[in-house]
Amino acid sequence: MNFDNITLEKANGIGYVTINRPKKLNALNKATIEELHAAFLALEEDNEVRVVILTGSGEKAFVAGADISEFAHFSPDQGGKLARKGQEMVFDLIENLSKPVIAAINGYALGGGLELAMSCHFRIASTEAKMGLPEVSLGVIPGYGGTQRLPLLIGKGRALELITTAAMISADDAKAYGLVNHVTTPEELIPLAEKIAAKVMRNSPNAVAAAIRAVNDASKTGVNGFDTEIKEFGNCFGTDEFIEGTTAFLEKRKPNF
Ligand code: COA
């Protein structure tokens, strides 16, 4: 697959997606959204890939937001369509991927960039990362899921303070808030993501996918997550991976998934 705005690589069970517009601080333009859509669809289908690491190229930015130059003259209708299309094509796709997507935040994660990181299953950050949702300073609100996912991750009060002040926070503050799980040096960021990915890959891919579905259903309107958990739990008993996992435990060996 050939891309102009991102790179997609694969090694040792990990898919690496890197947003690659460093001169524009990896801002999400229409073409990048389309390429991310294609890349994540391909990763979902690729049985060799069990974990995805998403990051930005260059030293400065993960993603500095949606590309402001593309929407500065939009009408309300065009604005609404931009948000809906982006959410469906990329942000919801990532959140519902059947394999964990780790955001490795290497620099600015602002606006759509932080929203992209929040659509991932979890986040780690380098000490150089800076995060925020500055949309209200531009006269809009977060439109790629930020008003919904940020309160879930850090609580309503903190989310509303961050959104209404348009403030930027450091990696350490983001960790204290629970927005990122770990903070490390820029050099150690991808190795740390790979270390976590290796731990995930020791486990049953089917069970990992089921866990993602159940956890995601905790925050879906009109869906009972406990029912999802019961259904997914039961389904696991019908898989070869369950037989392998339990047999390996009883035989005192490591499972081979
Ligand atoms: N959309 C479009 N272009 C962007 C962008 C965005 N969200 N963020 C950065 N860029 C571009 C700049 O326009 C500039 O392009 P140019 O060199 O052709 O002029 C280039 O990326 C470098 O950015 P610059 O502003 O010069 O870097 P900086 O180090 O001075 O500032 C930021 C970095 C992140 C503080 C600043 O770029 C910024 O505030 N970006 C917008 C953040 C934002 O509001 N995001 C939410 C959008 S909804």
JSON list of N, CA and C in Angstrom, two decimals, residues 35-80:
[
{"chain": "A", "resi": 35, "resn": "GLU", "atom": "N", "xyz": [-6.02, 8.15, 4.34]},
{"chain": "A", "resi": 35, "resn": "GLU", "atom": "CA", "xyz": [-4.95, 7.15, 4.40]},
{"chain": "A", "resi": 35, "resn": "GLU", "atom": "C", "xyz": [-4.98, 6.39, 5.74]},
{"chain": "A", "resi": 36, "resn": "LEU", "atom": "N", "xyz": [-5.30, 7.10, 6.82]},
{"chain": "A", "resi": 36, "resn": "LEU", "atom": "CA", "xyz": [-5.41, 6.40, 8.12]},
{"chain": "A", "resi": 36, "resn": "LEU", "atom": "C", "xyz": [-6.54, 5.38, 8.07]},
{"chain": "A", "resi": 37, "resn": "HIS", "atom": "N", "xyz": [-7.63, 5.75, 7.41]},
{"chain": "A", "resi": 37, "resn": "HIS", "atom": "CA", "xyz": [-8.76, 4.83, 7.27]},
{"chain": "A", "resi": 37, "resn": "HIS", "atom": "C", "xyz": [-8.31, 3.55, 6.55]},
{"chain": "A", "resi": 38, "resn": "ALA", "atom": "N", "xyz": [-7.63, 3.73, 5.44]},
{"chain": "A", "resi": 38, "resn": "ALA", "atom": "CA", "xyz": [-7.18, 2.57, 4.65]},
{"chain": "A", "resi": 38, "resn": "ALA", "atom": "C", "xyz": [-6.17, 1.74, 5.45]},
{"chain": "A", "resi": 39, "resn": "ALA", "atom": "N", "xyz": [-5.26, 2.41, 6.15]},
{"chain": "A", "resi": 39, "resn": "ALA", "atom": "CA", "xyz": [-4.23, 1.69, 6.91]},
{"chain": "A", "resi": 39, "resn": "ALA", "atom": "C", "xyz": [-4.86, 0.86, 8.03]},
{"chain": "A", "resi": 40, "resn": "PHE", "atom": "N", "xyz": [-5.79, 1.45, 8.77]},
{"chain": "A", "resi": 40, "resn": "PHE", "atom": "CA", "xyz": [-6.37, 0.70, 9.89]},
{"chain": "A", "resi": 40, "resn": "PHE", "atom": "C", "xyz": [-7.29, -0.41, 9.42]},
{"chain": "A", "resi": 41, "resn": "LEU", "atom": "N", "xyz": [-7.95, -0.22, 8.28]},
{"chain": "A", "resi": 41, "resn": "LEU", "atom": "CA", "xyz": [-8.74, -1.34, 7.73]},
{"chain": "A", "resi": 41, "resn": "LEU", "atom": "C", "xyz": [-7.80, -2.49, 7.38]},
{"chain": "A", "resi": 42, "resn": "ALA", "atom": "N", "xyz": [-6.66, -2.17, 6.77]},
{"chain": "A", "resi": 42, "resn": "ALA", "atom": "CA", "xyz": [-5.70, -3.21, 6.38]},
{"chain": "A", "resi": 42, "resn": "ALA", "atom": "C", "xyz": [-5.13, -3.91, 7.62]},
{"chain": "A", "resi": 43, "resn": "LEU", "atom": "N", "xyz": [-4.85, -3.13, 8.66]},
{"chain": "A", "resi": 43, "resn": "LEU", "atom": "CA", "xyz": [-4.30, -3.72, 9.89]},
{"chain": "A", "resi": 43, "resn": "LEU", "atom": "C", "xyz": [-5.31, -4.64, 10.56]},
{"chain": "A", "resi": 44, "resn": "GLU", "atom": "N", "xyz": [-6.58, -4.26, 10.49]},
{"chain": "A", "resi": 44, "resn": "GLU", "atom": "CA", "xyz": [-7.62, -5.10, 11.09]},
{"chain": "A", "resi": 44, "resn": "GLU", "atom": "C", "xyz": [-7.66, -6.47, 10.41]},
{"chain": "A", "resi": 45, "resn": "GLU", "atom": "N", "xyz": [-7.47, -6.46, 9.09]},
{"chain": "A", "resi": 45, "resn": "GLU", "atom": "CA", "xyz": [-7.56, -7.70, 8.31]},
{"chain": "A", "resi": 45, "resn": "GLU", "atom": "C", "xyz": [-6.29, -8.54, 8.38]},
{"chain": "A", "resi": 46, "resn": "ASP", "atom": "N", "xyz": [-5.18, -7.95, 8.81]},
{"chain": "A", "resi": 46, "resn": "ASP", "atom": "CA", "xyz": [-3.88, -8.61, 8.75]},
{"chain": "A", "resi": 46, "resn": "ASP", "atom": "C", "xyz": [-3.66, -9.48, 9.99]},
{"chain": "A", "resi": 47, "resn": "ASN", "atom": "N", "xyz": [-3.76, -10.80, 9.79]},
{"chain": "A", "resi": 47, "resn": "ASN", "atom": "CA", "xyz": [-3.65, -11.70, 10.94]},
{"chain": "A", "resi": 47, "resn": "ASN", "atom": "C", "xyz": [-2.26, -11.74, 11.55]},
{"chain": "A", "resi": 48, "resn": "GLU", "atom": "N", "xyz": [-1.26, -11.25, 10.82]},
{"chain": "A", "resi": 48, "resn": "GLU", "atom": "CA", "xyz": [0.09, -11.23, 11.39]},
{"chain": "A", "resi": 48, "resn": "GLU", "atom": "C", "xyz": [0.26, -10.10, 12.39]},
{"chain": "A", "resi": 49, "resn": "VAL", "atom": "N", "xyz": [-0.63, -9.11, 12.33]},
{"chain": "A", "resi": 49, "resn": "VAL", "atom": "CA", "xyz": [-0.50, -7.95, 13.22]},
{"chain": "A", "resi": 49, "resn": "VAL", "atom": "C", "xyz": [-1.38, -8.15, 14.45]},
{"chain": "A", "resi": 50, "resn": "ARG", "atom": "N", "xyz": [-0.76, -8.04, 15.63]},
{"chain": "A", "resi": 50, "resn": "ARG", "atom": "CA", "xyz": [-1.52, -8.26, 16.87]},
{"chain": "A", "resi": 50, "resn": "ARG", "atom": "C", "xyz": [-1.61, -7.02, 17.75]},
{"chain": "A", "resi": 51, "resn": "VAL", "atom": "N", "xyz": [-0.76, -6.06, 17.50]},
{"chain": "A", "resi": 51, "resn": "VAL", "atom": "CA", "xyz": [-0.80, -4.78, 18.23]},
{"chain": "A", "resi": 51, "resn": "VAL", "atom": "C", "xyz": [-0.38, -3.69, 17.24]},
{"chain": "A", "resi": 52, "resn": "VAL", "atom": "N", "xyz": [-0.94, -2.50, 17.40]},
{"chain": "A", "resi": 52, "resn": "VAL", "atom": "CA", "xyz": [-0.56, -1.38, 16.52]},
{"chain": "A", "resi": 52, "resn": "VAL", "atom": "C", "xyz": [0.04, -0.26, 17.37]},
{"chain": "A", "resi": 53, "resn": "ILE", "atom": "N", "xyz": [1.11, 0.33, 16.88]},
{"chain": "A", "resi": 53, "resn": "ILE", "atom": "CA", "xyz": [1.69, 1.51, 17.53]},
{"chain": "A", "resi": 53, "resn": "ILE", "atom": "C", "xyz": [1.50, 2.70, 16.58]},
{"chain": "A", "resi": 54, "resn": "LEU", "atom": "N", "xyz": [0.86, 3.75, 17.10]},
{"chain": "A", "resi": 54, "resn": "LEU", "atom": "CA", "xyz": [0.59, 4.95, 16.29]},
{"chain": "A", "resi": 54, "resn": "LEU", "atom": "C", "xyz": [1.42, 6.10, 16.83]},
{"chain": "A", "resi": 55, "resn": "THR", "atom": "N", "xyz": [2.18, 6.75, 15.95]},
{"chain": "A", "resi": 55, "resn": "THR", "atom": "CA", "xyz": [3.01, 7.86, 16.40]},
{"chain": "A", "resi": 55, "resn": "THR", "atom": "C", "xyz": [3.13, 8.91, 15.29]},
{"chain": "A", "resi": 56, "resn": "GLY", "atom": "N", "xyz": [3.89, 9.98, 15.56]},
{"chain": "A", "resi": 56, "resn": "GLY", "atom": "CA", "xyz": [4.08, 11.02, 14.56]},
{"chain": "A", "resi": 56, "resn": "GLY", "atom": "C", "xyz": [5.54, 11.11, 14.17]},
{"chain": "A", "resi": 57, "resn": "SER", "atom": "N", "xyz": [5.81, 11.54, 12.95]},
{"chain": "A", "resi": 57, "resn": "SER", "atom": "CA", "xyz": [7.22, 11.63, 12.53]},
{"chain": "A", "resi": 57, "resn": "SER", "atom": "C", "xyz": [7.80, 12.99, 12.94]},
{"chain": "A", "resi": 58, "resn": "GLY", "atom": "N", "xyz": [9.10, 13.03, 13.04]},
{"chain": "A", "resi": 58, "resn": "GLY", "atom": "CA", "xyz": [9.77, 14.26, 13.47]},
{"chain": "A", "resi": 58, "resn": "GLY", "atom": "C", "xyz": [9.82, 14.33, 14.98]},
{"chain": "A", "resi": 59, "resn": "GLU", "atom": "N", "xyz": [10.55, 15.33, 15.45]},
{"chain": "A", "resi": 59, "resn": "GLU", "atom": "CA", "xyz": [10.75, 15.44, 16.90]},
{"chain": "A", "resi": 59, "resn": "GLU", "atom": "C", "xyz": [9.73, 16.33, 17.58]},
{"chain": "A", "resi": 60, "resn": "LYS", "atom": "N", "xyz": [8.97, 17.06, 16.78]},
{"chain": "A", "resi": 60, "resn": "LYS", "atom": "CA", "xyz": [8.14, 18.10, 17.38]},
{"chain": "A", "resi": 60, "resn": "LYS", "atom": "C", "xyz": [6.71, 17.69, 17.71]},
{"chain": "A", "resi": 61, "resn": "ALA", "atom": "N", "xyz": [6.13, 16.87, 16.81]},
{"chain": "A", "resi": 61, "resn": "ALA", "atom": "CA", "xyz": [4.69, 16.66, 16.96]},
{"chain": "A", "resi": 61, "resn": "ALA", "atom": "C", "xyz": [4.27, 15.20, 16.81]},
{"chain": "A", "resi": 62, "resn": "PHE", "atom": "N", "xyz": [3.29, 14.83, 17.60]},
{"chain": "A", "resi": 62, "resn": "PHE", "atom": "CA", "xyz": [2.50, 13.63, 17.32]},
{"chain": "A", "resi": 62, "resn": "PHE", "atom": "C", "xyz": [1.55, 14.07, 16.20]},
{"chain": "A", "resi": 63, "resn": "VAL", "atom": "N", "xyz": [0.59, 14.91, 16.53]},
{"chain": "A", "resi": 63, "resn": "VAL", "atom": "CA", "xyz": [-0.29, 15.54, 15.55]},
{"chain": "A", "resi": 63, "resn": "VAL", "atom": "C", "xyz": [-0.76, 16.87, 16.15]},
{"chain": "A", "resi": 64, "resn": "ALA", "atom": "N", "xyz": [-0.53, 17.98, 15.44]},
{"chain": "A", "resi": 64, "resn": "ALA", "atom": "CA", "xyz": [-0.89, 19.30, 15.99]},
{"chain": "A", "resi": 64, "resn": "ALA", "atom": "C", "xyz": [-2.33, 19.69, 15.66]},
{"chain": "A", "resi": 65, "resn": "GLY", "atom": "N", "xyz": [-3.17, 18.70, 15.36]},
{"chain": "A", "resi": 65, "resn": "GLY", "atom": "CA", "xyz": [-4.59, 18.99, 15.18]},
{"chain": "A", "resi": 65, "resn": "GLY", "atom": "C", "xyz": [-5.08, 18.73, 13.78]},
{"chain": "A", "resi": 66, "resn": "ALA", "atom": "N", "xyz": [-6.37, 18.98, 13.61]},
{"chain": "A", "resi": 66, "resn": "ALA", "atom": "CA", "xyz": [-6.93, 18.95, 12.26]},
{"chain": "A", "resi": 66, "resn": "ALA", "atom": "C", "xyz": [-6.27, 20.08, 11.47]},
{"chain": "A", "resi": 67, "resn": "ASP", "atom": "N", "xyz": [-6.21, 19.92, 10.17]},
{"chain": "A", "resi": 67, "resn": "ASP", "atom": "CA", "xyz": [-5.54, 20.93, 9.34]},
{"chain": "A", "resi": 67, "resn": "ASP", "atom": "C", "xyz": [-6.43, 22.17, 9.24]},
{"chain": "A", "resi": 68, "resn": "ILE", "atom": "N", "xyz": [-6.04, 23.21, 9.97]},
{"chain": "A", "resi": 68, "resn": "ILE", "atom": "CA", "xyz": [-6.87, 24.42, 10.06]},
{"chain": "A", "resi": 68, "resn": "ILE", "atom": "C", "xyz": [-7.06, 25.07, 8.69]},
{"chain": "A", "resi": 69, "resn": "SER", "atom": "N", "xyz": [-6.03, 24.97, 7.83]},
{"chain": "A", "resi": 69, "resn": "SER", "atom": "CA", "xyz": [-6.13, 25.63, 6.52]},
{"chain": "A", "resi": 69, "resn": "SER", "atom": "C", "xyz": [-7.23, 25.01, 5.65]},
{"chain": "A", "resi": 70, "resn": "GLU", "atom": "N", "xyz": [-7.60, 23.77, 5.96]},
{"chain": "A", "resi": 70, "resn": "GLU", "atom": "CA", "xyz": [-8.62, 23.11, 5.12]},
{"chain": "A", "resi": 70, "resn": "GLU", "atom": "C", "xyz": [-10.05, 23.47, 5.52]},
{"chain": "A", "resi": 71, "resn": "PHE", "atom": "N", "xyz": [-10.25, 23.86, 6.80]},
{"chain": "A", "resi": 71, "resn": "PHE", "atom": "CA", "xyz": [-11.65, 24.08, 7.21]},
{"chain": "A", "resi": 71, "resn": "PHE", "atom": "C", "xyz": [-11.96, 25.54, 7.57]},
{"chain": "A", "resi": 72, "resn": "ALA", "atom": "N", "xyz": [-10.97, 26.42, 7.39]},
{"chain": "A", "resi": 72, "resn": "ALA", "atom": "CA", "xyz": [-11.15, 27.81, 7.83]},
{"chain": "A", "resi": 72, "resn": "ALA", "atom": "C", "xyz": [-12.35, 28.49, 7.17]},
{"chain": "A", "resi": 73, "resn": "HIS", "atom": "N", "xyz": [-12.75, 28.03, 5.98]},
{"chain": "A", "resi": 73, "resn": "HIS", "atom": "CA", "xyz": [-13.87, 28.69, 5.29]},
{"chain": "A", "resi": 73, "resn": "HIS", "atom": "C", "xyz": [-15.11, 27.81, 5.19]},
{"chain": "A", "resi": 74, "resn": "PHE", "atom": "N", "xyz": [-15.19, 26.81, 6.03]},
{"chain": "A", "resi": 74, "resn": "PHE", "atom": "CA", "xyz": [-16.33, 25.88, 5.95]},
{"chain": "A", "resi": 74, "resn": "PHE", "atom": "C", "xyz": [-17.63, 26.51, 6.47]},
{"chain": "A", "resi": 75, "resn": "SER", "atom": "N", "xyz": [-18.74, 26.04, 5.92]},
{"chain": "A", "resi": 75, "resn": "SER", "atom": "CA", "xyz": [-20.08, 26.40, 6.42]},
{"chain": "A", "resi": 75, "resn": "SER", "atom": "C", "xyz": [-20.43, 25.44, 7.56]},
{"chain": "A", "resi": 76, "resn": "PRO", "atom": "N", "xyz": [-21.51, 25.74, 8.32]},
{"chain": "A", "resi": 76, "resn": "PRO", "atom": "CA", "xyz": [-21.93, 24.81, 9.39]},
{"chain": "A", "resi": 76, "resn": "PRO", "atom": "C", "xyz": [-22.14, 23.39, 8.86]},
{"chain": "A", "resi": 77, "resn": "ASP", "atom": "N", "xyz": [-22.74, 23.29, 7.69]},
{"chain": "A", "resi": 77, "resn": "ASP", "atom": "CA", "xyz": [-23.00, 21.97, 7.12]},
{"chain": "A", "resi": 77, "resn": "ASP", "atom": "C", "xyz": [-21.69, 21.23, 6.82]},
{"chain": "A", "resi": 78, "resn": "GLN", "atom": "N", "xyz": [-20.76, 21.95, 6.22]},
{"chain": "A", "resi": 78, "resn": "GLN", "atom": "CA", "xyz": [-19.46, 21.32, 5.90]},
{"chain": "A", "resi": 78, "resn": "GLN", "atom": "C", "xyz": [-18.71, 20.94, 7.18]},
{"chain": "A", "resi": 79, "resn": "GLY", "atom": "N", "xyz": [-18.83, 21.81, 8.21]},
{"chain": "A", "resi": 79, "resn": "GLY", "atom": "CA", "xyz": [-18.17, 21.51, 9.48]},
{"chain": "A", "resi": 79, "resn": "GLY", "atom": "C", "xyz": [-18.71, 20.23, 10.10]},
{"chain": "A", "resi": 80, "resn": "GLY", "atom": "N", "xyz": [-20.04, 20.10, 10.09]},
{"chain": "A", "resi": 80, "resn": "GLY", "atom": "CA", "xyz": [-20.67, 18.90, 10.64]},
{"chain": "A", "resi": 80, "resn": "GLY", "atom": "C", "xyz": [-20.24, 17.65, 9.89]}
]
